[in-house]
PDB file of C-alpha atoms in Angstrom:
ATOM      1  CA  MET N   1       0.000   0.000   0.000  1.00  0.00           C
ATOM      2  CA  SER N   2       1.435   3.370  -1.008  1.00  0.00           C
ATOM      3  CA  GLU N   3       1.726   6.257   1.422  1.00  0.00           C
ATOM      4  CA  SER N   4      -1.123   8.149  -0.295  1.00  0.00           C
ATOM      5  CA  ASP N   5      -3.357   5.044  -0.135  1.00  0.00           C
ATOM      6  CA  ALA N   6      -2.548   4.643   3.557  1.00  0.00           C
ATOM      7  CA  LEU N   7      -3.383   8.306   4.204  1.00  0.00           C
ATOM      8  CA  PHE N   8      -6.647   7.976   2.266  1.00  0.00           C
ATOM      9  CA  ALA N   9      -7.592   4.884   4.309  1.00  0.00           C
ATOM     10  CA  GLU N  10      -6.688   6.684   7.548  1.00  0.00           C
ATOM     11  CA  ASN N  11      -8.839   9.677   6.613  1.00  0.00           C
ATOM     12  CA  ILE N  12     -11.809   7.369   5.953  1.00  0.00           C
ATOM     13  CA  ARG N  13     -11.212   5.642   9.303  1.00  0.00           C
ATOM     14  CA  ARG N  14     -11.027   9.021  11.031  1.00  0.00           C
ATOM     15  CA  ILE N  15     -14.310  10.192   9.482  1.00  0.00           C
ATOM     16  CA  ARG N  16     -16.073   6.950  10.441  1.00  0.00           C
ATOM     17  CA  CYS N  17     -14.699   7.159  13.984  1.00  0.00           C
ATOM     18  CA  LEU N  18     -15.830  10.770  14.461  1.00  0.00           C
ATOM     19  CA  ALA N  19     -19.242  10.019  12.972  1.00  0.00           C
ATOM     20  CA  GLY N  20     -19.588   7.129  15.405  1.00  0.00           C
ATOM     21  CA  GLU N  21     -18.627   9.352  18.349  1.00  0.00           C
ATOM     22  CA  LEU N  22     -21.306  11.814  17.215  1.00  0.00           C
ATOM     23  CA  GLY N  23     -23.866   9.005  17.081  1.00  0.00           C
ATOM     24  CA  LEU N  24     -24.312   9.396  13.325  1.00  0.00           C
ATOM     25  CA  ASP N  25     -25.183   6.419  11.189  1.00  0.00           C
ATOM     26  CA  LEU N  26     -23.315   6.708   7.917  1.00  0.00           C
ATOM     27  CA  GLY N  27     -25.061   4.974   5.068  1.00  0.00           C
ATOM     28  CA  PRO N  28     -23.288   2.473   2.851  1.00  0.00           C
ATOM     29  CA  ALA N  29     -20.122   4.004   1.469  1.00  0.00           C
ATOM     30  CA  LEU N  30     -19.382   4.107  -2.239  1.00  0.00           C
ATOM     31  CA  THR N  31     -15.726   3.723  -3.016  1.00  0.00           C
ATOM     32  CA  GLY N  32     -14.259   4.306  -6.439  1.00  0.00           C
ATOM     33  CA  PRO N  33     -10.749   4.915  -7.688  1.00  0.00           C
ATOM     34  CA  GLY N  34      -9.536   7.571  -5.265  1.00  0.00           C
ATOM     35  CA  THR N  35     -13.005   8.536  -4.023  1.00  0.00           C
ATOM     36  CA  TRP N  36     -15.137   7.747  -0.999  1.00  0.00           C
ATOM     37  CA  THR N  37     -18.734   8.883  -0.512  1.00  0.00           C
ATOM     38  CA  ALA N  38     -21.162   8.156   2.322  1.00  0.00           C
ATOM     39  CA  GLY N  39     -24.582   9.521   3.129  1.00  0.00           C
ATOM     40  CA  LEU N  40     -26.207  10.495   6.381  1.00  0.00           C
ATOM     41  CA  ARG N  41     -29.489  11.967   7.533  1.00  0.00           C
ATOM     42  CA  PHE N  42     -29.505  14.736  10.133  1.00  0.00           C
ATOM     43  CA  TYR N  43     -32.428  17.024  11.087  1.00  0.00           C
ATOM     44  CA  ASP N  44     -34.414  15.290   8.340  1.00  0.00           C
ATOM     45  CA  ILE N  45     -31.872  16.485   5.757  1.00  0.00           C
ATOM     46  CA  ASP N  46     -29.995  14.019   3.560  1.00  0.00           C
ATOM     47  CA  MET N  47     -26.361  14.942   3.093  1.00  0.00           C
ATOM     48  CA  VAL N  48     -23.351  13.353   1.477  1.00  0.00           C
ATOM     49  CA  LEU N  49     -19.786  13.217   2.766  1.00  0.00           C
ATOM     50  CA  GLU N  50     -17.242  13.266  -0.058  1.00  0.00           C
ATOM     51  CA  LEU N  51     -13.541  12.526   0.142  1.00  0.00           C
ATOM     52  CA  GLU N  52     -10.993  12.308  -2.655  1.00  0.00           C
ATOM     53  CA  ALA N  53      -7.558  10.720  -2.420  1.00  0.00           C
ATOM     54  CA  GLY N  54      -4.769  13.253  -2.310  1.00  0.00           C
ATOM     55  CA  GLU N  55      -7.065  15.974  -0.966  1.00  0.00           C
ATOM     56  CA  SER N  56      -6.748  17.314   2.541  1.00  0.00           C
ATOM     57  CA  ARG N  57     -10.424  18.075   2.979  1.00  0.00           C
ATOM     58  CA  LEU N  58     -13.831  16.534   3.546  1.00  0.00           C
ATOM     59  CA  ARG N  59     -16.842  18.003   1.758  1.00  0.00           C
ATOM     60  CA  LEU N  60     -20.362  17.825   3.163  1.00  0.00           C
ATOM     61  CA  VAL N  61     -23.029  18.365   0.504  1.00  0.00           C
ATOM     62  CA  VAL N  62     -26.821  18.764   0.398  1.00  0.00           C
ATOM     63  CA  ARG N  63     -28.567  18.762  -3.000  1.00  0.00           C
ATOM     64  CA  PHE N  64     -32.031  19.816  -4.124  1.00  0.00           C
ATOM     65  CA  GLN N  65     -33.391  19.035  -7.597  1.00  0.00           C
ATOM     66  CA  PHE N  66     -36.107  20.758  -9.612  1.00  0.00           C
ATOM     67  CA  ASP N  67     -37.665  20.296 -12.993  1.00  0.00           C
ATOM     68  CA  SER N  68     -36.221  22.789 -15.483  1.00  0.00           C
ATOM     69  CA  GLY N  69     -39.705  24.347 -15.738  1.00  0.00           C
ATOM     70  CA  PHE N  70     -39.092  25.955 -12.338  1.00  0.00           C
ATOM     71  CA  ALA N  71     -36.212  28.118 -13.642  1.00  0.00           C
ATOM     72  CA  ASP N  72     -38.284  31.318 -13.859  1.00  0.00           C
ATOM     73  CA  TRP N  73     -39.591  30.762 -10.347  1.00  0.00           C
ATOM     74  CA  LEU N  74     -36.183  29.825  -8.916  1.00  0.00           C
ATOM     75  CA  MET N  75     -34.116  32.757 -10.217  1.00  0.00           C
ATOM     76  CA  PRO N  76     -35.663  35.400  -7.895  1.00  0.00           C
ATOM     77  CA  GLN N  77     -35.008  33.078  -4.921  1.00  0.00           C
ATOM     78  CA  LEU N  78     -31.234  33.001  -5.454  1.00  0.00           C
ATOM     79  CA  ASP N  79     -30.526  36.143  -3.424  1.00  0.00           C
ATOM     80  CA  ASP N  80     -32.296  34.665  -0.392  1.00  0.00           C
ATOM     81  CA  LEU N  81     -30.484  31.368  -0.985  1.00  0.00           C
ATOM     82  CA  GLN N  82     -27.167  33.204  -0.992  1.00  0.00           C
ATOM     83  CA  GLN N  83     -28.020  34.981   2.267  1.00  0.00           C
ATOM     84  CA  VAL N  84     -28.846  31.689   4.004  1.00  0.00           C
ATOM     85  CA  CYS N  85     -25.583  30.174   2.759  1.00  0.00           C
ATOM     86  CA  TYR N  86     -23.625  33.202   3.959  1.00  0.00           C
ATOM     87  CA  HIS N  87     -25.264  32.984   7.396  1.00  0.00           C
ATOM     88  CA  TYR N  88     -24.320  29.303   7.810  1.00  0.00           C
ATOM     89  CA  GLY N  89     -20.892  29.512   6.181  1.00  0.00           C
ATOM     90  CA  CYS N  90     -21.607  27.247   3.244  1.00  0.00           C
ATOM     91  CA  CYS N  91     -21.254  27.789  -0.472  1.00  0.00           C
ATOM     92  CA  HIS N  92     -23.851  27.041  -3.115  1.00  0.00           C
ATOM     93  CA  LEU N  93     -23.898  26.006  -6.718  1.00  0.00           C
ATOM     94  CA  VAL N  94     -26.810  26.044  -9.135  1.00  0.00           C
ATOM     95  CA  ALA N  95     -26.342  23.816 -12.170  1.00  0.00           C
ATOM     96  CA  ILE N  96     -28.349  22.082 -14.864  1.00  0.00           C
ATOM     97  CA  GLU N  97     -27.778  18.332 -14.997  1.00  0.00           C
ATOM     98  CA  SER N  98     -29.746  16.039 -17.306  1.00  0.00           C
ATOM     99  CA  GLY N  99     -32.400  18.698 -17.851  1.00  0.00           C
ATOM    100  CA  ARG N 100     -32.927  19.240 -14.117  1.00  0.00           C
ATOM    101  CA  ILE N 101     -31.923  22.203 -11.965  1.00  0.00           C
ATOM    102  CA  VAL N 102     -29.651  21.090  -9.130  1.00  0.00           C
ATOM    103  CA  VAL N 103     -28.998  23.378  -6.156  1.00  0.00           C
ATOM    104  CA  SER N 104     -26.052  22.189  -4.045  1.00  0.00           C
ATOM    105  CA  LEU N 105     -24.989  23.494  -0.641  1.00  0.00           C
ATOM    106  CA  ALA N 106     -21.528  22.531   0.577  1.00  0.00           C
ATOM    107  CA  LEU N 107     -19.238  22.932   3.566  1.00  0.00           C
ATOM    108  CA  THR N 108     -15.570  21.988   3.510  1.00  0.00           C
ATOM    109  CA  LEU N 109     -13.568  20.772   6.498  1.00  0.00           C
ATOM    110  CA  TYR N 110      -9.808  20.471   6.261  1.00  0.00           C
ATOM    111  CA  PHE N 111      -8.258  17.467   7.973  1.00  0.00           C
ATOM    112  CA  SER N 112      -5.831  19.658   9.901  1.00  0.00           C
ATOM    113  CA  GLY N 113      -8.834  20.959  11.872  1.00  0.00           C
ATOM    114  CA  LEU N 114     -11.089  17.917  11.700  1.00  0.00           C
ATOM    115  CA  GLN N 115     -12.127  16.948  15.194  1.00  0.00           C
ATOM    116  CA  TYR N 116     -15.317  16.085  17.066  1.00  0.00           C
ATOM    117  CA  TYR N 117     -16.675  19.617  17.555  1.00  0.00           C
ATOM    118  CA  ALA N 118     -15.692  20.859  14.105  1.00  0.00           C
ATOM    119  CA  LEU N 119     -17.538  17.988  12.410  1.00  0.00           C
ATOM    120  CA  LYS N 120     -20.503  18.327  14.779  1.00  0.00           C
ATOM    121  CA  GLU N 121     -20.863  22.050  14.080  1.00  0.00           C
ATOM    122  CA  ALA N 122     -20.372  21.645  10.325  1.00  0.00           C
ATOM    123  CA  ILE N 123     -23.051  18.952  10.075  1.00  0.00           C
ATOM    124  CA  ASP N 124     -25.395  20.989  12.268  1.00  0.00           C
ATOM    125  CA  ASP N 125     -24.823  24.181  10.235  1.00  0.00           C
ATOM    126  CA  LEU N 126     -25.312  22.435   6.900  1.00  0.00           C
ATOM    127  CA  ALA N 127     -28.469  20.680   8.118  1.00  0.00           C
ATOM    128  CA  GLN N 128     -29.942  23.962   9.389  1.00  0.00           C
ATOM    129  CA  ALA N 129     -29.045  25.700   6.119  1.00  0.00           C
ATOM    130  CA  GLY N 130     -30.618  22.784   4.252  1.00  0.00           C
ATOM    131  CA  GLN N 131     -33.836  23.120   6.252  1.00  0.00           C
ATOM    132  CA  LYS N 132     -34.074  26.834   5.523  1.00  0.00           C
ATOM    133  CA  ILE N 133     -33.255  26.362   1.843  1.00  0.00           C
ATOM    134  CA  ARG N 134     -35.765  23.508   1.532  1.00  0.00           C
ATOM    135  CA  HIS N 135     -38.433  25.780   2.997  1.00  0.00           C
ATOM    136  CA  LEU N 136     -37.336  28.693   0.812  1.00  0.00           C
ATOM    137  CA  LEU N 137     -37.343  26.649  -2.385  1.00  0.00           C
ATOM    138  CA  GLN N 138     -40.809  25.185  -1.999  1.00  0.00           C
ATOM    139  CA  PRO N 139     -42.946  26.806  -4.708  1.00  0.00           C
ATOM    140  CA  GLY N 140     -45.607  29.015  -3.181  1.00  0.00           C
ATOM    141  CA  VAL N 141     -43.918  29.225   0.234  1.00  0.00           C
ATOM    142  CA  GLU N 142     -42.742  32.573   1.523  1.00  0.00           C
ATOM    143  CA  PRO N 143     -39.071  32.781   2.597  1.00  0.00           C
ATOM    144  CA  VAL N 144     -38.457  31.837   6.236  1.00  0.00           C
ATOM    145  CA  ASP N 145     -37.664  35.409   7.273  1.00  0.00           C
ATOM    146  CA  GLY N 146     -40.250  37.087   5.069  1.00  0.00           C
ATOM    147  CA  GLY N 147     -37.761  37.779   2.290  1.00  0.00           C
ATOM    148  CA  ASN N 148     -35.837  40.540   4.042  1.00  0.00           C
ATOM    149  CA  ASN N 149     -32.941  38.289   5.127  1.00  0.00           C
ATOM    150  CA  GLY N 150     -33.250  39.487   8.699  1.00  0.00           C
ATOM    151  CA  HIS N 151     -32.786  43.144   7.776  1.00  0.00           C
ATOM    152  CA  PRO N 152     -35.365  45.789   8.669  1.00  0.00           C
TER     153      PRO N 152
END
């Protein structure tokens, strides 16, 4: 086993160990050449943990999908989406994949700072952001804070 393979395996072990300490049940992991992905459910939000060999970070991702017919409705919501992401320290990406609109929220944790509380807070923040975004992106539902992003 090469040094990079050993480091990759150790990072996976570390993530599983921390998740276990947090009482999280990671779903079945998918392992490909140099990649590892596992899912978890927290605060009724499905998220994915992504790790790539040779990278020094763990990504936590939540995705929402919409039919492309919702594009006109979704565009005005993007400012509120950005404000929620800013509040919770996550980034967002809106893309079109296979004719569907995919909204992704992501948080990145670097292994140099990966410990129990950092992972706990990151998962909690992403789940809360996911809840607010899910509410915000439901057609016909007013934004959680009335659309003013907490500003008077």
